[in-house]
Tab-separated table of C-alpha atoms and ligand atoms in Angstrom:
chain	number	residue	atom	x	y	z
A	121	UNK	CA	5.419	18.793	45.469
A	122	UNK	CA	5.842	16.428	42.558
A	123	UNK	CA	5.694	13.010	44.275
A	124	UNK	CA	2.496	10.963	43.991
A	125	UNK	CA	-0.149	11.675	46.618
A	126	UNK	CA	-0.982	8.784	48.927
A	127	UNK	CA	-2.611	8.192	52.297
A	128	UNK	CA	-0.847	7.071	55.441
A	129	UNK	CA	-2.773	3.784	55.525
A	130	UNK	CA	-1.514	2.982	51.997
A	131	UNK	CA	2.024	4.212	52.507
A	132	UNK	CA	3.507	0.713	52.767
A	133	UNK	CA	2.917	0.274	49.030
A	134	UNK	CA	5.487	2.997	48.399
A	135	UNK	CA	8.414	1.773	50.467
A	136	UNK	CA	11.664	3.379	49.304
A	137	UNK	CA	9.811	5.939	47.192
A	138	UNK	CA	9.080	9.598	47.599
A	139	UNK	CA	5.385	10.405	48.291
A	140	UNK	CA	3.148	13.327	49.195
A	141	UNK	CA	0.721	13.129	52.105
A	142	UNK	CA	-1.876	15.737	53.003
A	143	UNK	CA	-2.985	16.137	56.570
A	144	UNK	CA	-2.367	17.779	59.915
A	145	UNK	CA	0.336	17.912	62.544
A	146	UNK	CA	-0.599	15.672	65.444
A	147	UNK	CA	2.455	16.199	67.617
A	148	UNK	CA	6.039	17.428	67.412
A	149	UNK	CA	9.074	16.182	69.280
A	150	UNK	CA	12.487	17.781	69.130
A	151	UNK	CA	15.838	16.233	69.924
A	152	UNK	CA	18.819	18.462	69.257
A	153	UNK	CA	19.182	18.874	65.521
A	154	UNK	CA	16.427	16.363	64.812
A	155	UNK	CA	12.697	17.031	64.556
A	156	UNK	CA	10.094	14.264	64.842
A	157	UNK	CA	6.747	15.568	63.644
A	158	UNK	CA	3.849	13.104	63.780
A	159	UNK	CA	1.397	13.639	60.934
A	160	UNK	CA	-2.140	12.358	60.664
A	161	UNK	CA	-4.376	12.348	57.605
A	162	UNK	CA	-7.540	10.596	58.764
A	163	UNK	CA	-6.364	7.196	57.613
A	164	UNK	CA	-3.598	6.915	60.205
A	165	UNK	CA	-0.569	8.567	61.734
A	166	UNK	CA	3.099	8.455	60.735
A	167	UNK	CA	6.236	9.873	62.273
A	168	UNK	CA	8.410	12.109	60.128
A	169	UNK	CA	12.126	12.543	60.603
A	170	UNK	CA	13.718	15.923	59.837
A	171	UNK	CA	17.493	16.206	60.398
A	172	UNK	CA	18.729	19.811	60.265
A	173	UNK	CA	21.568	19.081	57.909
A	174	UNK	CA	19.486	17.038	55.437
A	175	UNK	CA	16.766	19.539	54.486
A	176	UNK	CA	16.564	23.126	53.267
A	177	UNK	CA	16.844	25.590	56.197
A	178	UNK	CA	13.317	26.967	55.616
A	179	UNK	CA	11.820	23.457	55.702
A	180	UNK	CA	13.523	22.798	59.027
A	181	UNK	CA	12.289	26.123	60.410
A	182	UNK	CA	8.732	25.541	59.139
A	183	UNK	CA	8.542	22.107	60.757
A	184	UNK	CA	10.077	23.430	63.961
A	185	UNK	CA	7.419	26.145	64.154
A	186	UNK	CA	4.476	23.764	63.526
A	187	UNK	CA	1.691	23.819	66.079
A	188	UNK	CA	-0.751	21.028	66.882
A	189	UNK	CA	-3.401	20.587	64.134
A	190	UNK	CA	-1.764	22.960	61.656
A	191	UNK	CA	-2.644	21.727	58.168
A	192	UNK	CA	0.273	20.588	56.049
A	193	UNK	CA	1.243	18.936	52.796
A	194	UNK	CA	4.378	16.885	53.262
A	195	UNK	CA	6.762	15.248	50.852
A	196	UNK	CA	9.182	12.574	51.911
A	197	UNK	CA	10.656	9.137	51.354
A	198	UNK	CA	8.966	6.117	52.909
A	199	UNK	CA	11.265	4.012	55.068
A	200	UNK	CA	10.327	0.754	56.781
A	201	UNK	CA	10.993	0.842	60.515
A	202	UNK	CA	10.118	-2.112	62.710
A	203	UNK	CA	9.792	0.095	65.810
A	204	UNK	CA	7.264	2.460	64.219
A	205	UNK	CA	3.621	1.775	65.192
A	206	UNK	CA	2.492	1.606	61.553
A	207	UNK	CA	5.748	-0.015	60.397
A	208	UNK	CA	6.978	3.035	58.439
A	209	UNK	CA	8.562	6.428	58.898
A	210	UNK	CA	8.809	9.370	56.526
A	211	UNK	CA	12.107	11.080	55.787
A	212	UNK	CA	10.718	14.537	55.136
A	213	UNK	CA	12.171	16.484	52.226
A	214	UNK	CA	9.620	19.257	51.754
A	215	UNK	CA	6.631	20.768	53.538
A	216	UNK	CA	3.921	23.266	52.743
A	217	UNK	CA	1.954	24.813	55.607
A	218	UNK	CA	-1.651	25.537	54.588
A	219	UNK	CA	-2.741	27.055	57.844
A	220	UNK	CA	-0.620	27.369	60.923
A	221	UNK	CA	-2.600	27.291	64.167
A	222	UNK	CA	-1.524	30.503	65.954
A	223	UNK	CA	0.487	30.241	69.179
A	224	UNK	CA	-1.862	32.461	71.142
A	225	UNK	CA	-4.906	30.354	70.185
A	226	UNK	CA	-3.725	26.753	70.327
A	227	UNK	CA	-5.844	23.715	69.447
A	228	UNK	CA	-8.097	23.359	72.512
A	229	UNK	CA	-7.604	19.626	72.938
A	230	UNK	CA	-4.045	19.079	74.025
A	231	UNK	CA	-2.582	15.655	74.679
A	232	UNK	CA	-3.285	15.989	78.394
A	233	UNK	CA	-6.553	14.845	80.029
A	234	UNK	CA	-9.725	16.883	79.673
A	235	UNK	CA	-13.118	16.572	81.341
A	236	UNK	CA	-15.954	14.962	79.387
A	237	UNK	CA	-18.110	18.107	79.290
A	238	UNK	CA	-15.227	20.076	77.817
A	239	UNK	CA	-14.586	17.371	75.262
A	240	UNK	CA	-18.279	17.127	74.299
A	241	UNK	CA	-18.418	20.924	73.874
A	242	UNK	CA	-15.475	20.545	71.493
A	243	UNK	CA	-16.767	17.404	69.831
A	244	UNK	CA	-16.137	18.890	66.367
A	245	UNK	CA	-12.421	18.872	67.249
A	246	UNK	CA	-12.312	15.937	69.668
A	247	UNK	CA	-13.145	13.525	66.814
A	248	UNK	CA	-9.691	14.259	65.363
A	249	UNK	CA	-7.946	12.432	68.191
A	250	UNK	CA	-6.819	8.857	67.446
A	251	UNK	CA	-9.124	7.070	69.871
A	252	UNK	CA	-12.247	8.921	68.755
A	253	UNK	CA	-11.361	8.456	65.090
A	254	UNK	CA	-10.885	4.725	65.737
A	255	UNK	CA	-14.346	4.503	67.347
A	256	UNK	CA	-15.910	6.174	64.313
A	257	UNK	CA	-14.166	3.698	62.014
A	258	UNK	CA	-15.522	0.797	64.070
A	259	UNK	CA	-18.982	2.359	63.856
A	260	UNK	CA	-18.708	2.540	60.067
A	261	UNK	CA	-17.560	-1.084	59.952
A	262	UNK	CA	-20.515	-2.224	62.059
A	263	UNK	CA	-22.947	-0.353	59.813
A	264	UNK	CA	-21.365	-1.914	56.729
A	265	UNK	CA	-21.449	-5.358	58.350
A	266	UNK	CA	-25.191	-4.994	59.071
A	267	UNK	CA	-25.886	-4.013	55.489
A	268	UNK	CA	-23.754	-6.842	54.097
A	269	UNK	CA	-25.405	-9.338	56.434
A	270	UNK	CA	-28.918	-8.527	55.240
A	271	UNK	CA	-28.045	-7.765	51.610
A	272	UNK	CA	-26.339	-11.175	51.298
A	273	UNK	CA	-29.343	-13.002	52.762
A	274	UNK	CA	-32.045	-11.897	50.374
A	275	UNK	CA	-33.317	-8.901	52.347
A	276	UNK	CA	-34.421	-5.738	50.550
A	277	UNK	CA	-33.588	-2.385	52.110
A	278	UNK	CA	-36.781	-0.320	52.451
A	279	UNK	CA	-36.626	3.152	53.996
A	280	UNK	CA	-39.517	4.087	56.271
A	281	UNK	CA	-40.573	7.728	56.707
A	282	UNK	CA	-39.071	9.853	59.468
A	283	UNK	CA	-42.068	12.182	59.711
A	284	UNK	CA	-44.974	10.121	61.029
A	285	UNK	CA	-48.492	10.750	62.282
A	286	UNK	CA	-48.373	8.403	65.296
A	287	UNK	CA	-46.312	6.566	67.887
A	288	UNK	CA	-44.669	3.181	67.450
A	289	UNK	CA	-43.011	2.706	70.835
A	290	UNK	CA	-45.362	4.494	73.238
A	291	UNK	CA	-46.496	8.099	73.334
A	292	UNK	CA	-44.264	9.326	76.160
A	293	UNK	CA	-41.097	9.775	74.113
A	294	UNK	CA	-42.392	11.441	70.936
A	295	UNK	CA	-40.770	14.524	69.431
A	296	UNK	CA	-43.554	16.673	68.010
A	297	UNK	CA	-43.128	18.436	64.679
A	298	UNK	CA	-45.409	21.077	63.238
A	299	UNK	CA	-46.339	19.567	59.865
A	300	UNK	CA	-48.126	22.445	58.142
A	301	UNK	CA	-51.483	22.344	59.912
A	302	UNK	CA	-51.137	18.796	61.150
A	303	UNK	CA	-49.435	17.309	64.176
A	304	UNK	CA	-46.564	15.041	63.204
A	305	UNK	CA	-43.792	13.286	65.136
A	306	UNK	CA	-40.242	12.164	64.445
A	307	UNK	CA	-40.187	8.389	64.091
A	308	UNK	CA	-39.290	6.232	67.092
A	309	UNK	CA	-38.826	3.144	64.919
A	310	UNK	CA	-39.424	2.171	61.302
A	311	UNK	CA	-41.117	-1.037	62.335
A	312	UNK	CA	-44.760	-0.380	61.540
A	313	UNK	CA	-43.871	0.718	58.016
A	314	UNK	CA	-41.509	-2.149	57.314
A	315	UNK	CA	-44.223	-4.566	58.396
A	316	UNK	CA	-46.003	-3.229	55.315
A	317	UNK	CA	-42.937	-3.553	53.068
A	318	UNK	CA	-42.346	-7.093	54.415
A	319	UNK	CA	-45.824	-8.037	53.186
A	320	UNK	CA	-44.765	-6.686	49.786
A	321	UNK	CA	-41.193	-8.021	49.604
A	322	UNK	CA	-40.953	-10.891	52.113
A	323	UNK	CA	-37.658	-10.094	53.863
A	324	UNK	CA	-36.849	-6.426	54.373
A	325	UNK	CA	-34.816	-4.161	56.599
A	326	UNK	CA	-34.572	-0.495	57.352
A	327	UNK	CA	-31.560	1.464	58.552
A	328	UNK	CA	-31.974	4.994	59.685
A	329	UNK	CA	-32.130	7.586	62.406
A	330	UNK	CA	-34.804	7.244	65.081
A	331	UNK	CA	-35.811	9.695	67.782
A	332	UNK	CA	-36.940	9.405	71.363
A	333	UNK	CA	-37.599	12.265	73.733
A	334	UNK	CA	-35.947	10.272	76.527
A	335	UNK	CA	-35.800	12.303	79.685
A	336	UNK	CA	-33.420	9.739	81.135
A	337	UNK	CA	-29.810	10.725	81.611
A	338	UNK	CA	-28.318	7.240	81.485
A	339	UNK	CA	-25.158	6.156	79.734
A	340	UNK	CA	-27.275	4.149	77.265
A	341	UNK	CA	-29.769	6.724	76.027
A	342	UNK	CA	-29.590	9.167	73.155
A	343	UNK	CA	-32.492	11.223	71.828
A	344	UNK	CA	-31.355	10.594	68.249
A	345	UNK	CA	-29.901	7.198	67.436
A	346	UNK	CA	-29.587	4.841	64.488
A	347	UNK	CA	-31.447	1.585	64.316
A	348	UNK	CA	-31.187	-1.349	61.940
A	349	UNK	CA	-34.474	-3.242	61.761
A	350	UNK	CA	-35.166	-6.446	59.843
A	351	UNK	CA	-38.759	-7.585	59.333
A	352	UNK	CA	-39.648	-11.013	57.967
A	353	UNK	CA	-42.924	-12.456	56.672
A	354	UNK	CA	-43.760	-15.858	58.171
A	355	UNK	CA	-41.012	-15.579	60.817
A	356	UNK	CA	-41.562	-17.080	64.276
A	357	UNK	CA	-39.886	-15.933	67.480
A	358	UNK	CA	-37.312	-18.725	67.147
A	359	UNK	CA	-36.498	-17.594	63.599
A	360	UNK	CA	-35.948	-14.058	64.900
A	361	UNK	CA	-33.603	-15.233	67.647
A	362	UNK	CA	-31.587	-17.225	65.078
A	363	UNK	CA	-31.415	-14.165	62.837
A	364	UNK	CA	-30.344	-11.830	65.643
A	365	UNK	CA	-27.582	-14.086	66.949
A	366	UNK	CA	-26.385	-14.509	63.365
A	367	UNK	CA	-26.241	-10.746	62.861
A	368	UNK	CA	-24.490	-10.004	66.148
A	369	UNK	CA	-21.819	-12.685	65.794
A	370	UNK	CA	-21.270	-11.630	62.157
A	371	UNK	CA	-20.642	-7.986	62.988
A	372	UNK	CA	-18.322	-8.783	65.892
A	373	UNK	CA	-16.258	-11.165	63.773
A	374	UNK	CA	-16.136	-8.559	60.987
A	375	UNK	CA	-14.713	-5.965	63.378
A	376	UNK	CA	-12.110	-8.440	64.613
A	377	UNK	CA	-11.140	-9.158	61.031
A	378	UNK	CA	-11.028	-5.586	59.704
A	379	UNK	CA	-10.689	-3.242	62.680
A	380	UNK	CA	-8.257	-4.970	65.003
A	381	UNK	CA	-5.802	-2.066	64.963
A	382	UNK	CA	-8.601	0.367	65.826
A	383	UNK	CA	-9.819	-1.873	68.654
A	384	UNK	CA	-6.269	-1.845	69.966
A	385	UNK	CA	-6.099	1.962	69.758
A	386	UNK	CA	-9.337	2.078	71.736
A	387	UNK	CA	-7.886	-0.319	74.294
A	388	UNK	CA	-10.495	-3.019	73.760
A	389	UNK	CA	-9.743	-6.534	75.033
A	390	UNK	CA	-10.245	-8.502	71.804
A	391	UNK	CA	-10.224	-11.845	73.655
A	392	UNK	CA	-13.687	-11.045	75.021
A	393	UNK	CA	-14.977	-10.450	71.490
A	394	UNK	CA	-13.415	-13.658	70.128
A	395	UNK	CA	-15.929	-15.583	72.235
A	396	UNK	CA	-18.945	-14.016	70.528
A	397	UNK	CA	-20.052	-16.884	68.308
A	398	UNK	CA	-23.510	-18.408	67.859
A	399	UNK	CA	-25.370	-19.951	69.614
A	400	UNK	CA	-26.146	-17.477	72.398
A	401	UNK	CA	-27.847	-18.477	75.656
A	402	UNK	CA	-31.660	-18.171	75.578
A	403	UNK	CA	-33.601	-17.796	78.793
A	404	UNK	CA	-37.220	-16.962	79.482
A	405	UNK	CA	-38.295	-13.870	81.384
A	406	UNK	CA	-39.388	-16.246	84.195
A	407	UNK	CA	-35.855	-17.629	84.417
A	408	UNK	CA	-34.419	-14.102	84.344
A	409	UNK	CA	-36.646	-13.143	87.276
A	410	UNK	CA	-35.336	-16.132	89.217
A	411	UNK	CA	-31.736	-15.059	88.551
A	412	UNK	CA	-32.508	-11.499	89.641
A	413	UNK	CA	-34.099	-12.705	92.869
A	414	UNK	CA	-31.054	-14.880	93.567
A	415	UNK	CA	-28.883	-11.831	92.865
A	416	UNK	CA	-30.875	-9.893	95.427
A	417	UNK	CA	-30.559	-12.694	97.980
A	418	UNK	CA	-26.773	-12.640	97.462
A	419	UNK	CA	-26.731	-8.883	98.022
A	420	UNK	CA	-25.715	-8.074	94.450
A	421	UNK	CA	-28.956	-6.185	93.763
A	422	UNK	CA	-30.489	-3.600	96.033
A	423	UNK	CA	-34.177	-4.200	95.373
A	424	UNK	CA	-35.971	-7.509	95.015
A	425	UNK	CA	-37.304	-7.880	91.479
A	426	UNK	CA	-40.962	-8.886	91.337
A	427	UNK	CA	-42.448	-10.858	88.454
A	428	UNK	CA	-44.396	-8.614	86.105
A	429	UNK	CA	-42.123	-5.605	85.984
A	430	UNK	CA	-39.871	-4.415	83.185
A	431	UNK	CA	-36.135	-4.827	83.641
A	432	UNK	CA	-34.392	-1.686	84.834
A	433	UNK	CA	-30.811	-0.711	84.068
A	434	UNK	CA	-29.308	-2.370	87.183
A	435	UNK	CA	-31.259	-5.571	86.414
A	436	UNK	CA	-29.960	-5.643	82.850
A	437	UNK	CA	-26.433	-4.936	84.019
A	438	UNK	CA	-26.637	-7.770	86.548
A	439	UNK	CA	-28.104	-10.298	84.093
A	440	UNK	CA	-25.705	-9.511	81.276
A	441	UNK	CA	-22.744	-9.834	83.632
A	442	UNK	CA	-23.723	-13.496	84.239
A	443	UNK	CA	-22.881	-14.471	80.651
A	444	UNK	CA	-19.847	-14.222	78.374
A	445	UNK	CA	-22.057	-13.979	75.301
A	446	UNK	CA	-25.101	-11.841	74.630
A	447	UNK	CA	-28.100	-13.346	76.412
A	448	UNK	CA	-31.535	-13.541	74.801
A	449	UNK	CA	-34.424	-13.061	77.183
A	450	UNK	CA	-37.754	-14.037	75.675
A	451	UNK	CA	-41.436	-13.995	76.607
A	452	UNK	CA	-41.865	-10.917	78.816
A	453	UNK	CA	-45.237	-10.129	80.362
A	454	UNK	CA	-47.325	-8.464	77.645
A	455	UNK	CA	-48.223	-5.635	80.027
A	456	UNK	CA	-44.683	-4.185	79.989
A	457	UNK	CA	-44.247	-4.473	76.225
A	458	UNK	CA	-45.519	-2.674	73.119
A	459	UNK	CA	-49.096	-2.904	71.824
A	460	UNK	CA	-48.185	-4.727	68.608
A	461	UNK	CA	-46.677	-7.895	70.094
A	462	UNK	CA	-48.223	-11.316	69.494
A	463	UNK	CA	-49.335	-13.086	72.670
A	464	UNK	CA	-47.843	-16.495	73.451
A	465	UNK	CA	-50.616	-19.015	72.653
A	466	UNK	CA	-49.436	-21.189	75.593
A	467	UNK	CA	-49.666	-18.280	78.038
A	468	UNK	CA	-51.482	-15.262	76.603
A	469	UNK	CA	-50.239	-13.009	79.415
A	470	UNK	CA	-46.780	-13.264	77.815
A	471	UNK	CA	-45.612	-11.644	74.585
A	472	UNK	CA	-43.645	-13.521	71.925
A	473	UNK	CA	-40.775	-11.094	72.219
A	474	UNK	CA	-37.045	-11.084	72.829
A	475	UNK	CA	-34.568	-8.614	74.243
A	476	UNK	CA	-30.859	-9.246	73.823
A	477	UNK	CA	-28.491	-7.989	76.491
A	478	UNK	CA	-24.851	-7.558	75.548
A	479	UNK	CA	-22.236	-8.902	77.962
A	480	UNK	CA	-20.009	-6.871	80.296
A	481	UNK	CA	-22.989	-5.005	81.678
A	482	UNK	CA	-23.812	-3.249	78.413
A	483	UNK	CA	-27.552	-3.751	78.624
A	484	UNK	CA	-30.114	-4.170	75.852
A	485	UNK	CA	-28.837	-3.928	72.306
A	486	UNK	CA	-31.745	-5.639	70.521
A	487	UNK	CA	-35.490	-5.656	71.042
A	488	UNK	CA	-37.918	-7.546	68.843
A	489	UNK	CA	-41.034	-9.678	68.616
A	490	UNK	CA	-43.538	-11.557	66.589
A	491	UNK	CA	-46.275	-9.123	65.549
A	492	UNK	CA	-49.907	-9.413	66.374
A	493	UNK	CA	-51.728	-11.303	63.623
A	494	UNK	CA	-55.367	-10.843	64.641
A	495	UNK	CA	-57.199	-7.772	63.352
A	496	UNK	CA	-59.656	-7.755	66.256
A	497	UNK	CA	-57.068	-8.134	68.990
A	498	UNK	CA	-54.825	-5.479	67.442
A	499	UNK	CA	-57.708	-3.024	67.269
A	500	UNK	CA	-58.487	-3.775	70.899
A	501	UNK	CA	-54.859	-3.124	71.902
A	502	UNK	CA	-54.719	0.147	69.950
A	503	UNK	CA	-57.797	1.296	71.861
A	504	UNK	CA	-56.450	0.097	75.216
A	505	UNK	CA	-53.227	2.029	74.639
A	506	UNK	CA	-55.190	5.161	73.796
A	507	UNK	CA	-53.620	5.372	70.338
A	508	UNK	CA	-55.362	7.356	67.570
A	509	UNK	CA	-57.288	4.710	65.627
A	510	UNK	CA	-57.467	6.826	62.473
A	511	UNK	CA	-53.673	6.920	62.160
A	512	UNK	CA	-53.477	3.131	62.413
A	513	UNK	CA	-56.064	2.265	59.766
A	514	UNK	CA	-53.398	1.394	57.231
A	515	UNK	CA	-51.571	-0.723	59.832
A	516	UNK	CA	-54.749	-2.664	60.572
A	517	UNK	CA	-55.167	-3.230	56.817
A	518	UNK	CA	-52.074	-5.461	56.941
A	519	UNK	CA	-54.192	-7.880	59.044
A	520	UNK	CA	-57.094	-7.646	56.617
A	521	UNK	CA	-55.408	-8.402	53.308
A	522	UNK	CA	-53.493	-11.640	53.630
A	523	UNK	CA	-52.260	-11.362	57.203
A	524	UNK	CA	-49.462	-13.800	58.085
A	525	UNK	CA	-47.348	-14.455	61.162
A	526	UNK	CA	-44.335	-12.166	60.942
A	527	UNK	CA	-41.829	-10.389	63.078
A	528	UNK	CA	-38.556	-8.562	63.364
A	529	UNK	CA	-36.279	-6.703	65.703
A	530	UNK	CA	-34.341	-3.496	66.065
A	531	UNK	CA	-30.685	-3.161	66.985
A	532	UNK	CA	-29.458	0.181	68.250
A	533	UNK	CA	-26.221	0.958	66.425
A	534	UNK	CA	-24.787	3.100	69.231
A	535	UNK	CA	-25.369	0.419	71.863
A	536	UNK	CA	-23.693	-2.144	69.618
A	537	UNK	CA	-20.719	0.156	68.988
A	538	UNK	CA	-20.385	0.914	72.707
A	539	UNK	CA	-20.247	-2.783	73.473
A	540	UNK	CA	-17.843	-3.735	70.678
A	541	UNK	CA	-15.528	-0.853	71.605
A	542	UNK	CA	-15.927	-1.434	75.353
A	543	UNK	CA	-17.142	2.122	76.063
A	544	UNK	CA	-18.876	3.192	79.237
A	545	UNK	CA	-21.167	5.671	77.501
A	546	UNK	CA	-22.945	5.794	74.122
A	547	UNK	CA	-22.123	9.486	73.607
A	548	UNK	CA	-18.747	8.580	72.033
A	549	UNK	CA	-20.232	6.165	69.503
A	550	UNK	CA	-21.821	8.735	67.183
A	551	UNK	CA	-20.103	11.787	65.646
A	552	UNK	CA	-22.462	14.282	67.305
A	553	UNK	CA	-24.480	12.872	70.190
A	554	UNK	CA	-27.902	14.251	71.001
A	555	UNK	CA	-28.929	13.822	74.610
A	556	UNK	CA	-31.281	15.424	77.107
A	557	UNK	CA	-28.891	18.319	77.721
A	558	UNK	CA	-26.963	18.449	74.486
A	559	UNK	CA	-27.856	19.954	71.120
A	560	UNK	CA	-24.444	21.594	70.533
A	561	UNK	CA	-22.248	21.397	68.519
B	185	4AD	O1	-36.488	-2.044	72.068
B	185	4AD	P1	-36.854	-0.937	71.123
B	185	4AD	O2	-37.615	0.190	71.658
B	185	4AD	O3	-37.623	-1.655	69.937
B	185	4AD	C1	-38.219	-1.031	68.879
B	185	4AD	O4	-38.147	0.146	68.611
B	185	4AD	C2	-38.855	-2.001	67.935
B	185	4AD	N1	-39.895	-1.282	67.181
B	185	4AD	C3	-37.823	-2.599	67.030
B	185	4AD	C4	-38.374	-3.636	66.110
B	185	4AD	O5	-38.884	-4.640	66.560
B	185	4AD	N2	-38.245	-3.414	64.811
B	185	4AD	O6	-35.528	-0.372	70.459
B	185	4AD	C5	-34.664	-1.231	69.758
B	185	4AD	C6	-33.227	-0.968	70.132
B	185	4AD	C7	-32.899	-1.169	71.605
B	185	4AD	O7	-32.660	-2.528	71.890
B	185	4AD	C8	-31.661	-0.320	71.764
B	185	4AD	O8	-30.531	-1.008	71.267
B	185	4AD	C9	-31.947	0.829	70.840
B	185	4AD	O9	-32.903	0.413	69.908
B	185	4AD	N3	-32.449	1.995	71.581
B	185	4AD	C10	-31.722	3.074	71.906
B	185	4AD	N4	-30.437	3.377	71.679
B	185	4AD	C11	-29.976	4.557	72.120
B	185	4AD	N5	-30.730	5.481	72.766
B	185	4AD	C12	-32.042	5.221	73.007
B	185	4AD	N6	-32.777	6.135	73.612
B	185	4AD	C13	-32.580	3.971	72.571
B	185	4AD	N7	-33.814	3.404	72.632
B	185	4AD	C14	-33.709	2.216	72.025
B	186	MG	MG1	-36.541	-2.429	74.093
């Protein structure tokens, strides 16, 4: 093959020329003396055209014998075709088969429907299908958008440790690790450490994997997920809400701009995403409780929500369905929230915190707060929560040496991807999901 190598996504630059593409057979259609192989190469798919009388007999026979997912290097001339999904077709002139998938052991994922368990067991192969590949491209775009958003606004990326001596988000969901002779845990959140880097650098963020031994089998929970967390010195709760709505609208608009074709492949209604522009509605926990109680009175919710509890999945689904944009719920009762949250000076039983629920019943995508400023109160909370004081000495130091009001939030990447792509379940938003019952592949 002597023609220049290109990718399917770039093929339009070579209209009328002969090119080489390297990929796999996605599907093959036959119509008399014409073969229509569809090739994919990771960047896209393109249909080839192979007329019997226009190519060498062995090329025709090789194409005719191709099986799904056989690896191939193909040479052909690029021809514009208005009817083609990508706008181009390839008039194949030559083909090299690297590995032909044998007939008696075909690619397990055929174009027909499969059950989710089967697909998850074959996740290493499932990700080759167009819809799954499109979801992974949207995920990458969202990650890039988050980085660009913070990098362009004076934030410094600081990476917190993954092996930690203590809990950040409560002790019930820790994954223990044997750290030589010490007990360690996989991090639940980088927050405590980026509070320290924020005191050093002002505006920081972290972006990494986080772990929770969630025993829940919901469509929103993974045991390993990625979180982007900004942390800002001198930030108030209002500043954090402004920052979060800025981030969310930025990443949605970025996906609309750069990943429209992928959203279409996924079957996402882009009109719903077009509406995601700042400002977002902001309601207090008290107001949310009122809405939930009205929902119960109307028969939309089974149980009556009582003030003081944490929102459950059905509550979040109900609330988020009342808005076209993400809704910010602020000032929850301190008793249902983490130990590090600053109390509201107006009503100390409330925490200066915010959860953001994505629309269309997607549930919480962001959780954040102002952090406790007082050394004495923080120490008291650490004791009340039964946390190991020794492990938090350094964290208390941050309140001893130039403590300032500060805060931040965490956005779960998989929840954001699920919402942007319109997926029921977070398991499709990450290449290899880890859940209560899944550690394979
Ligand atoms: O609300 P969470 O627990 O907040 C924190 O971890 C804070 N320390 C963040 C901070 O203030 N820097 O988690 C933040 C977000 C949630 O809103 C959700 O999007 C996601 O992380 N998340 C999960 N995603 C998938 N699977 C799980 N098990 C998740 N738990 C939380
Ligand atoms: Mg939360």
